[in-house]
CSV table of C-alpha atoms in Angstrom, one decimal:
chain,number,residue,atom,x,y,z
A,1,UNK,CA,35.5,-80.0,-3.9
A,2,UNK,CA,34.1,-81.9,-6.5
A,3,UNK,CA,30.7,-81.9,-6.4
A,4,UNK,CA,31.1,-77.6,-5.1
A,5,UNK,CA,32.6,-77.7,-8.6
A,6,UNK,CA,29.4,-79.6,-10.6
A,7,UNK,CA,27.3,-76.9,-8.5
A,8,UNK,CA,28.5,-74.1,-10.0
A,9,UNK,CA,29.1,-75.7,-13.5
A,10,UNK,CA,24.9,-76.4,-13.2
A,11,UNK,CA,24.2,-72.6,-12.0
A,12,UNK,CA,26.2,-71.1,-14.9
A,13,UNK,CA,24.2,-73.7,-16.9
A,14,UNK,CA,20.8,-72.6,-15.8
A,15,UNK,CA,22.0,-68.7,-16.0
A,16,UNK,CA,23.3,-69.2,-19.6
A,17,UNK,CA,19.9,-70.7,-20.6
A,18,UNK,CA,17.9,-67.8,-18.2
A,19,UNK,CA,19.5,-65.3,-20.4
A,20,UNK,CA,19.2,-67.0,-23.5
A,21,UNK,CA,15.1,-67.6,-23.1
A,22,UNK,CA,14.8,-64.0,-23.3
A,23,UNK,CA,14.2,-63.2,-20.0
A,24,UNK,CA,16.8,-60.3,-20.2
A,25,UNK,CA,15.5,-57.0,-21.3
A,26,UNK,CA,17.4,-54.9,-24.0
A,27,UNK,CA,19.5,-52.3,-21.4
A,28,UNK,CA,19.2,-49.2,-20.9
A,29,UNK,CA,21.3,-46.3,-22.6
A,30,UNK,CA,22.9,-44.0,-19.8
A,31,UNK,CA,20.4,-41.7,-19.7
A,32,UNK,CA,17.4,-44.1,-19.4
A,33,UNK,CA,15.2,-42.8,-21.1
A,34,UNK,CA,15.5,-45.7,-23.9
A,35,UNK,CA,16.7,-49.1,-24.5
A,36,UNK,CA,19.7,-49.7,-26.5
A,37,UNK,CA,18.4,-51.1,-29.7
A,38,UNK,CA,20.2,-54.6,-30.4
A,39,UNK,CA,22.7,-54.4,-33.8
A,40,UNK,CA,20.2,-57.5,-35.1
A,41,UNK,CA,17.3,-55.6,-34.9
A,42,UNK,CA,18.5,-52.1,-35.7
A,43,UNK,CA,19.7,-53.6,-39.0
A,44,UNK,CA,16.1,-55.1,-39.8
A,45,UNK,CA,14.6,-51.8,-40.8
A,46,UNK,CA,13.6,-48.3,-39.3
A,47,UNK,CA,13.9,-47.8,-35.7
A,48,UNK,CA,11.0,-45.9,-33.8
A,49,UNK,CA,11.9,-45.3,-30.1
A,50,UNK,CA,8.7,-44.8,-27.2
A,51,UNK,CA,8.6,-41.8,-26.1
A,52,UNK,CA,7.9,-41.6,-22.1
A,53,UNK,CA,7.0,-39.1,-19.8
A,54,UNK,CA,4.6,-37.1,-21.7
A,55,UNK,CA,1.5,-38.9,-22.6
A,56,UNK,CA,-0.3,-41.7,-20.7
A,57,UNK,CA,1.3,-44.5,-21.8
A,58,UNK,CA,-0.6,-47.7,-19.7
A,59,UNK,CA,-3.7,-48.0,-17.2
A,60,UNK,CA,-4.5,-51.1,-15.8
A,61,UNK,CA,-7.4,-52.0,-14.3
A,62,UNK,CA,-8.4,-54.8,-11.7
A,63,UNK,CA,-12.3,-55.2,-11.4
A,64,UNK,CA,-12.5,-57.4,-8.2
A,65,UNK,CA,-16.2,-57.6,-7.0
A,66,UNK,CA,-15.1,-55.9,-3.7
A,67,UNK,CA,-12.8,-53.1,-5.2
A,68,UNK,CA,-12.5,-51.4,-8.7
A,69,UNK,CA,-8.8,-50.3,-8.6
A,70,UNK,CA,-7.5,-48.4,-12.1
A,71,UNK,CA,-3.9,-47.6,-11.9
A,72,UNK,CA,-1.5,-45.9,-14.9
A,73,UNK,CA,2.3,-45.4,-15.7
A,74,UNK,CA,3.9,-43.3,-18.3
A,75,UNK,CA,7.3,-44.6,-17.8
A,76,UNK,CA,7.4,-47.1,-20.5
A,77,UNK,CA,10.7,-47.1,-22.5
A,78,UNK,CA,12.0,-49.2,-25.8
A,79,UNK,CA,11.9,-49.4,-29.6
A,80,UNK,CA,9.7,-51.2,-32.7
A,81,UNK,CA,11.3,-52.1,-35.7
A,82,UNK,CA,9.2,-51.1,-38.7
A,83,UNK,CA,10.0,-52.2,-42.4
A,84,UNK,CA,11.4,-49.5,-44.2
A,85,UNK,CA,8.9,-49.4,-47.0
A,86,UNK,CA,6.3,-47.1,-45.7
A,87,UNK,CA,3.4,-48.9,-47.6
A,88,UNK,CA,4.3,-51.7,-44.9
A,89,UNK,CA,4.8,-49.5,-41.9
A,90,UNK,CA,2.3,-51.6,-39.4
A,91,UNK,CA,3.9,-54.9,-39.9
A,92,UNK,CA,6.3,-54.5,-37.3
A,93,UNK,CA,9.0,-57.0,-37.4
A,94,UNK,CA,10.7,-56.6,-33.8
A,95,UNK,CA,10.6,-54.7,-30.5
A,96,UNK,CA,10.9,-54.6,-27.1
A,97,UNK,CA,8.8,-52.4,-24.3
A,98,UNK,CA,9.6,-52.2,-20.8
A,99,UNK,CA,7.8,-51.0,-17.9
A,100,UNK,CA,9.2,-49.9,-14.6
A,101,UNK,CA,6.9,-51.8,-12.3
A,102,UNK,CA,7.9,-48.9,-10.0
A,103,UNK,CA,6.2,-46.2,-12.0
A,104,UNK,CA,2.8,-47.9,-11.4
A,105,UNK,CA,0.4,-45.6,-9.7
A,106,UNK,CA,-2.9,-46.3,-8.3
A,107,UNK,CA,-3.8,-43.1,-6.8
A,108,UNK,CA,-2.9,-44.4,-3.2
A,109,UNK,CA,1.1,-44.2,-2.2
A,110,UNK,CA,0.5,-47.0,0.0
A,111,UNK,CA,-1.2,-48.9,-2.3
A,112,UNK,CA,1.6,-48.7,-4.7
A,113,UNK,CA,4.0,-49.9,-2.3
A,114,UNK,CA,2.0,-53.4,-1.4
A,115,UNK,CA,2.1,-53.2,-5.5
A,116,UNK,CA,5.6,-53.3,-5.8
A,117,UNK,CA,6.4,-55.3,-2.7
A,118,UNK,CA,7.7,-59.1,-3.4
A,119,UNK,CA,4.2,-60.5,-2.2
A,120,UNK,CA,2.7,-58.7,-5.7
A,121,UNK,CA,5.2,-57.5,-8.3
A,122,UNK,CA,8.5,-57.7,-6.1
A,123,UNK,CA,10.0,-54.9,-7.9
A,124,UNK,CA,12.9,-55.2,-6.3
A,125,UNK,CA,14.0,-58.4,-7.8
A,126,UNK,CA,12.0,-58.1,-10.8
A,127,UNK,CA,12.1,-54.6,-11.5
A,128,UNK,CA,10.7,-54.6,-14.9
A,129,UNK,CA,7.6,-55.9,-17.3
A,130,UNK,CA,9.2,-56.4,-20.3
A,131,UNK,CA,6.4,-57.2,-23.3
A,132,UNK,CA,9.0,-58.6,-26.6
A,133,UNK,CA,7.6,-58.3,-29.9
A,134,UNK,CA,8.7,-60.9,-32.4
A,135,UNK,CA,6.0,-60.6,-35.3
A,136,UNK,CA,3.1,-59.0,-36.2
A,137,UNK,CA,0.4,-61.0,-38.0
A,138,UNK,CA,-2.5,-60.2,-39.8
A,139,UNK,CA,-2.0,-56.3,-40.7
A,140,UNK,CA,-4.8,-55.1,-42.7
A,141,UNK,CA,-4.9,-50.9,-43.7
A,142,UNK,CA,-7.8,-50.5,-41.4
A,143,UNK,CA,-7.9,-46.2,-42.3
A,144,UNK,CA,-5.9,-44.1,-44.6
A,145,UNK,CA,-5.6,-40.3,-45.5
A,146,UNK,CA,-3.3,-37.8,-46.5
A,147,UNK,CA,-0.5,-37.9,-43.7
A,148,UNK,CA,-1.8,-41.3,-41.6
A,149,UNK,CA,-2.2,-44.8,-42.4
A,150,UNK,CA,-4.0,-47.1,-39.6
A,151,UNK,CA,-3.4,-51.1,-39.7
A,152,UNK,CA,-5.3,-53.7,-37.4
A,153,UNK,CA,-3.0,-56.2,-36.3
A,154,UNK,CA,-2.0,-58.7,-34.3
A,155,UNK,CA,0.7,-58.3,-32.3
A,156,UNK,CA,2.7,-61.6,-31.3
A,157,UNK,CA,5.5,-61.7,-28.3
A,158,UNK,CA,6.8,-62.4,-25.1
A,159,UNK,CA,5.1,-61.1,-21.8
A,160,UNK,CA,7.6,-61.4,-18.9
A,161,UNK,CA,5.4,-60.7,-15.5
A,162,UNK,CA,8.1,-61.3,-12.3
A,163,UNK,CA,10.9,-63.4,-14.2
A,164,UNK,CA,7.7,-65.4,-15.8
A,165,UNK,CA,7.4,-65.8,-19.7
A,166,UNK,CA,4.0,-66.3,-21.3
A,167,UNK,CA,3.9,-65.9,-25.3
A,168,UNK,CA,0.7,-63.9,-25.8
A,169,UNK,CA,-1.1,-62.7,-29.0
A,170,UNK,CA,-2.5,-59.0,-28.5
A,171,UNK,CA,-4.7,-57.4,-31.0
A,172,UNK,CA,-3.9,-53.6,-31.6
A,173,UNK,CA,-4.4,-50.8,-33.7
A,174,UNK,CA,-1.1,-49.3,-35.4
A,175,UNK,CA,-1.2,-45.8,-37.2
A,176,UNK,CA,1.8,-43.9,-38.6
A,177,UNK,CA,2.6,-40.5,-39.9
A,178,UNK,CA,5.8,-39.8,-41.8
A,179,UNK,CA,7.2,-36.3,-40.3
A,180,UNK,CA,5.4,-33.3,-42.0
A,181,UNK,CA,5.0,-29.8,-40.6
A,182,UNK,CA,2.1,-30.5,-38.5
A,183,UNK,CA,4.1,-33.3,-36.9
A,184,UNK,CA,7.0,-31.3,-36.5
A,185,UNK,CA,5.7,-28.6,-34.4
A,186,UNK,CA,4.9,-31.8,-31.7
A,187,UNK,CA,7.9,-33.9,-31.9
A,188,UNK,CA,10.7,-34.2,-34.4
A,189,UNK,CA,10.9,-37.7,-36.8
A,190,UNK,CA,8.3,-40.1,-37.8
A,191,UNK,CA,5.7,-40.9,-35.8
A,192,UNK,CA,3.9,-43.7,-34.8
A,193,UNK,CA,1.7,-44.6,-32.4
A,194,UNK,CA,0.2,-48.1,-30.9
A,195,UNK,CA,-2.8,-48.7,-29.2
A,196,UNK,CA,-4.1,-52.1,-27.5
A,197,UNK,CA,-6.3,-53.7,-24.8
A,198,UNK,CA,-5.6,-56.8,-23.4
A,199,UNK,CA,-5.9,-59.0,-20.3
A,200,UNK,CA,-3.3,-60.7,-18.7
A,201,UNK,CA,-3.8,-63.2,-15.7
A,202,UNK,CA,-2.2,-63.0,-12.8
A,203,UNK,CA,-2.1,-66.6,-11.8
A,204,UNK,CA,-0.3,-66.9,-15.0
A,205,UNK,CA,2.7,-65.4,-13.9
A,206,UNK,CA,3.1,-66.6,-10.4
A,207,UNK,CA,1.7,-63.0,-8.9
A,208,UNK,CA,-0.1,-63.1,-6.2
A,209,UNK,CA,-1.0,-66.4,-6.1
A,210,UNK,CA,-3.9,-67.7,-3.1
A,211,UNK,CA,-2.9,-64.1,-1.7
A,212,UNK,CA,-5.8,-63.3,0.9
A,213,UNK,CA,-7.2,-60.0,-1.2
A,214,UNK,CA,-7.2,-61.9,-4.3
A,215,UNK,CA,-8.9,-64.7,-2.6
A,216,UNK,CA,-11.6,-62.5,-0.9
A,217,UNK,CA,-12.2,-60.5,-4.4
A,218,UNK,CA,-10.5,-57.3,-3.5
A,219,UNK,CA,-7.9,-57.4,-6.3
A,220,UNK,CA,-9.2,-59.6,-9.6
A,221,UNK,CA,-7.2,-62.2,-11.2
A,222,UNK,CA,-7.6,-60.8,-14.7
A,223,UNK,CA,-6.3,-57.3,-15.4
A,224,UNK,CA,-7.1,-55.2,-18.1
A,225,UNK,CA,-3.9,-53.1,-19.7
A,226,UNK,CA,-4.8,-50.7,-22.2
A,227,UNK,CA,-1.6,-49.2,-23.6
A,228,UNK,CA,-0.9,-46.0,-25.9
A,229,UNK,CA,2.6,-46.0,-27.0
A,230,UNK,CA,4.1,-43.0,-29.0
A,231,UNK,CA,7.1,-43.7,-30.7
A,232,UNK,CA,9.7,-41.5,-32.7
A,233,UNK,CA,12.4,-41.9,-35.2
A,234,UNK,CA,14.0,-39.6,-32.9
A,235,UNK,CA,15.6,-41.0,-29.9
A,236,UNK,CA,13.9,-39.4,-26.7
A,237,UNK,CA,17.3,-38.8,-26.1
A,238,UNK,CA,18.8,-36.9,-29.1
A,239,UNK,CA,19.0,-33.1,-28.1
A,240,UNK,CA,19.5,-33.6,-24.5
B,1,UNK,CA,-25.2,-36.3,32.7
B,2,UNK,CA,-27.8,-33.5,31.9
B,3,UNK,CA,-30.4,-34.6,28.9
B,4,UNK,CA,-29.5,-31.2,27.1
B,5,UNK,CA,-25.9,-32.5,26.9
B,6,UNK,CA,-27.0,-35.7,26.2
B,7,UNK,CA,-29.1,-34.0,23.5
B,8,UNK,CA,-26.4,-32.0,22.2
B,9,UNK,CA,-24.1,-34.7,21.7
B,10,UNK,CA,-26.3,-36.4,19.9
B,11,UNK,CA,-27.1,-34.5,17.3
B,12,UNK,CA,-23.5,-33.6,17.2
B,13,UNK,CA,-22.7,-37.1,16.5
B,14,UNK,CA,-25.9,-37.3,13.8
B,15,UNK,CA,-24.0,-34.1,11.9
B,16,UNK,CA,-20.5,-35.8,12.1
B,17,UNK,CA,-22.1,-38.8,10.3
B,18,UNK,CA,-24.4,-36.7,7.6
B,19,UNK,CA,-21.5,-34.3,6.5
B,20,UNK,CA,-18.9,-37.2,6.4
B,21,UNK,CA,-21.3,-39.1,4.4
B,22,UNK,CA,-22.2,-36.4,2.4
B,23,UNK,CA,-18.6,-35.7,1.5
B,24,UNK,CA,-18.1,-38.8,0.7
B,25,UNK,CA,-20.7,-38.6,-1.9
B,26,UNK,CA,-19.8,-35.6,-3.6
B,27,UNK,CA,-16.2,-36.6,-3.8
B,28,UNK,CA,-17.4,-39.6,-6.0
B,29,UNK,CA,-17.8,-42.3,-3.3
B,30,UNK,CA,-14.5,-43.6,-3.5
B,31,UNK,CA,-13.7,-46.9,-1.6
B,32,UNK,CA,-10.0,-45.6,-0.5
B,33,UNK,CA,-9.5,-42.2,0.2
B,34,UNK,CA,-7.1,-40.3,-2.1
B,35,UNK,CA,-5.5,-36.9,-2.1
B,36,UNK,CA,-4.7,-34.1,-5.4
B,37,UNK,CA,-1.1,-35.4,-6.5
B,38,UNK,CA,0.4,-31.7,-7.5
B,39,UNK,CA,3.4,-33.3,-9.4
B,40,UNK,CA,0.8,-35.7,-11.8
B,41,UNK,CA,-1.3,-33.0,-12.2
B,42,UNK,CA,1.3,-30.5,-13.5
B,43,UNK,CA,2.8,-32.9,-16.1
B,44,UNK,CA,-1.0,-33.2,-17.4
B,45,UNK,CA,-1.4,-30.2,-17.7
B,46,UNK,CA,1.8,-29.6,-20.0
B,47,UNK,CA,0.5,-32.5,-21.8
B,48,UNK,CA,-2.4,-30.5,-22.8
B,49,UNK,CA,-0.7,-28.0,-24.6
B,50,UNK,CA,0.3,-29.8,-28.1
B,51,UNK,CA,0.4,-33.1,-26.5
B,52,UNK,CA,1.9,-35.6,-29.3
B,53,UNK,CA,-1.1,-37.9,-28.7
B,54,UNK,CA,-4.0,-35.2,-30.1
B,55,UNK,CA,-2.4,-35.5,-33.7
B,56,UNK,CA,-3.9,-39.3,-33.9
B,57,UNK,CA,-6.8,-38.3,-33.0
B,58,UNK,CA,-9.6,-39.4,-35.8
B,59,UNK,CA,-6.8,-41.6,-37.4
B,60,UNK,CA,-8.4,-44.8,-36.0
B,61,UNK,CA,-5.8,-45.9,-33.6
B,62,UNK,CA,-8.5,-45.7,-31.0
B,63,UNK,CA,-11.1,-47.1,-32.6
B,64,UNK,CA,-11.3,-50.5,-31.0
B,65,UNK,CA,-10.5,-49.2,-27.9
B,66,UNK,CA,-13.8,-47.2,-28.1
B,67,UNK,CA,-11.7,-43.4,-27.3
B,68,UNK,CA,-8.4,-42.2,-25.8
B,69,UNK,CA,-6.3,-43.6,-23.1
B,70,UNK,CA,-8.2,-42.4,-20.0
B,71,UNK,CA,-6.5,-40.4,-17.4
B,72,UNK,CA,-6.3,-41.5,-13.6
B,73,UNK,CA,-8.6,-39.2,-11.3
B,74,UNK,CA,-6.6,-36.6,-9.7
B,75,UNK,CA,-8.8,-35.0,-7.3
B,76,UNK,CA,-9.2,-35.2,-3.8
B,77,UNK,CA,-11.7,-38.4,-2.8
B,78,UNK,CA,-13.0,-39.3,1.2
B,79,UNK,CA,-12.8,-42.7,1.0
B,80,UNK,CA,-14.9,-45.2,2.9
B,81,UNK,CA,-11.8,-46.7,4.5
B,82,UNK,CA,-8.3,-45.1,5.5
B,83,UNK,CA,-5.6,-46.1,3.0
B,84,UNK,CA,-2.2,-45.2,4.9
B,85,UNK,CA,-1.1,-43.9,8.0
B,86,UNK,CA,-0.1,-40.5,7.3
B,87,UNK,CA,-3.2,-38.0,6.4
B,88,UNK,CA,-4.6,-41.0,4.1
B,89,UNK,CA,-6.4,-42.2,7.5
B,90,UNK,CA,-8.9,-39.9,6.9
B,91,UNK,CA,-12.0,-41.7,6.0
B,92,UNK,CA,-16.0,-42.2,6.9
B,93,UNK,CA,-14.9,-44.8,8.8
B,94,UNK,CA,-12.5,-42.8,11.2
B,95,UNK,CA,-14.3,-39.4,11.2
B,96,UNK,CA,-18.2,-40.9,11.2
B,97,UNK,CA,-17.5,-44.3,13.0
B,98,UNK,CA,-16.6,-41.8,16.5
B,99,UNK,CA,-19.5,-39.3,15.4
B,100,UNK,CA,-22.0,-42.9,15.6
B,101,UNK,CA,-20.8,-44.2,18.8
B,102,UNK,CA,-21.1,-40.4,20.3
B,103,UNK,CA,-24.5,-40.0,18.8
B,104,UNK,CA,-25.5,-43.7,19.6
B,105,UNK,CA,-24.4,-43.3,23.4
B,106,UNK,CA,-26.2,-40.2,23.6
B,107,UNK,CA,-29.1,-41.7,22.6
B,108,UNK,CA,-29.0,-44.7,24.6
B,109,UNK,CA,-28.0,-42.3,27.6
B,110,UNK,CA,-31.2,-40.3,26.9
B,111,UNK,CA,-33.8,-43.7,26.4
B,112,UNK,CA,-32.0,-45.6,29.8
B,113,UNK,CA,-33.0,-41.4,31.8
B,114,UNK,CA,-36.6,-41.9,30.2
B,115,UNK,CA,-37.2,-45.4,31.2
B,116,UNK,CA,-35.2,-45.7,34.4
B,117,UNK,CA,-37.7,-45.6,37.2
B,118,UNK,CA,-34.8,-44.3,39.1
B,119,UNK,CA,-33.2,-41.2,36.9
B,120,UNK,CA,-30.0,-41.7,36.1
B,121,UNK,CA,-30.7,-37.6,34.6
B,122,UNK,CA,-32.5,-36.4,37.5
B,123,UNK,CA,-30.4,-33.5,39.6
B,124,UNK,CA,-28.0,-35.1,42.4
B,125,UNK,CA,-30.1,-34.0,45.8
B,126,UNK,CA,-32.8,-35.8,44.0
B,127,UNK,CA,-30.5,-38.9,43.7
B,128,UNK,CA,-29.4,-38.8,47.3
B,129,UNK,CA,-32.8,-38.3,48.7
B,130,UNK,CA,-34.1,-41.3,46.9
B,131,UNK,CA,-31.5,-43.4,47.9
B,132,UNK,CA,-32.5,-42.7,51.7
């Protein structure tokens, strides 16, 4: 009875410390087409929410020697904290962008499915890739006109690949547009948008790992994500 | 079998292999076939009219990416190999891998009637009256 007791007592232990490494992703409002912005970070500044659905939001791409497989999703959902001086827009101080590992698309439905399955991404237990942003470094006005400013930055966070959490520094371009007529006519609020290309490995985060079509160069170690994000002051969800 | 059938089926094999490979290559040689997904390309398409993303066009944000996010092809690709069950199995491999066995046992069929001192092609009563 006992030692059934110290059991649990160390499960509850390691789940406490699971969910307080940041594992967790922000949750999801009802609807789903957002997360639900934590009262911490919604109190840090201005709060721009990604809108999916639209736009292409993510392509990946494996180049294996064997096979050159490019795959996309527009599904991402989540929020960046911006300061609220505008002169400082690009130096984002917090966020958090998930990705359905089920909206990845190759192209080929069975494809996708060996994707998702728990040999690759195992969506099923791991449903989401969840990238949190905790600072952005090195912003420098890269471009400026009337209506846009551009920074080049660094953006520094969490990558969590299948429960796995790697801290990762991604350089990116960040440009932002206060809400004019123009914008209006697109999407309501202001607007900004985040561009970067990265790799991430594989191996890194446990995916994968000595599978046979990584092993025989079909699928590479390395993949390249280049993401688009466009984000609103305007919850996707406002008006529905 | 009759050389003219023999013949026939070979060059009906050679045509199954040169219009699967030519599809192939004008559907831009894809290594996994891949059909038109409707649904993708309708969303696209109502993207393109006063998509959010045109309005940072020329404000930088792409500029060390080297251009816009691109776009996952869409169009219908013969693949070398199947890649599903369903009608993803059509490939070069299933449609020109029979059409070379045919055309390769046609001509195989049509070298052994050449060289056989006995034709296997020659007309039955010949057959019969060597064999006495």
């Amino acid at each position: 009875m006992a030692a059934r007791h110290t059991r649990w007592m160390v499960g509850m232990a390691a789940a406490a410390m699971f969910a307080a490494s940041g594992i967790a992703a922000a949750p999801r409002t009802e609807k789903g087409m957002t997360l639900q912005v934590p009262a911490e970070h919604a109190s840090m500044g201005k709060v721009y929410y990604v809108l999916p659905g639209k736009d292409g939001q993510i392509t990946f791409t494996s180049d294996a020697p064997l096979e050159h497989i490019k795959g996309t999703s527009n599904r991402v959902v989540g929020y960046a904290i911006a300061p609220t001086d505008a002169s400082t827009t690009g130096a984002l101080m917090a966020g958090e962008f998930v990705l359905p590992v089920a909206s990845l698309n190759t192209g080929i439905p069975m494809r996708d499915e060996h994707l998702q399955s728990d040999r690759w991404m195992g969506a099923g237990s791991n449903p989401d890739i969840v990238f949190t942003l905790k600072e952005v470094k090195d912003a420098k006005v890269a471009k400026e006109d009337a209506g846009f400013t551009t920074w080049q930055v660094t953006l520094v966070g969490d990558m969590t690949i299948k429960g796995v959490s790697k801290s990762m520094e991604v350089p990116a371009r960040i440009t932002s547009m206060p809400e004019s007529e123009k914008t209006k006519a697109r999407a309501p609020g202001d607007l900004l948008a985040i561009r970067a290309e990265y790799a991430v490995k594989m191996s890194d985060f446990g995916v994968a790992k000595g599978d046979p079509a990584m092993e025989s160069g079909k699928v590479a170690d390395e993949i390249t994500l280049d993401t688009f994000l466009l984000l609103s002051t305007v919850s996707p969800e406002a008006g529905r | 079998m009759k050389p003219f059938v023999r013949l026939f089926a070979l060059i009906l094999g050679v045509a199954i292999v040169l219009q699967t490979l030519a599809l192939w290559d004008a559907t831009g040689r894809a290594a996994w076939t891949r059909f038109h997904d409707a649904e993708r390309a309708a969303a696209e398409a109502a993207a393109q009219g006063g998509s959010l993303a045109d309005l940072f066009e020329g404000t930088g944000v792409h500029d060390d990416a080297g251009g816009a996010l691109e776009a996952l092809p869409n169009a219908f690709a013969l693949g070398l190999l199947p890649s599903g069950p369903d009608r993803h199995a059509v490939s070069v491999l299933t449609l020109a891998g029979p059409g070379a066995l045919i055309a390769l046992w046609s001509f195989g069929g049509l070298l052994f009637c050449r060289r056989s001192a006995k034709s296997c092609c020659a007309p039955k009563h010949h057959q019969v009256s060597v064999e006495r």
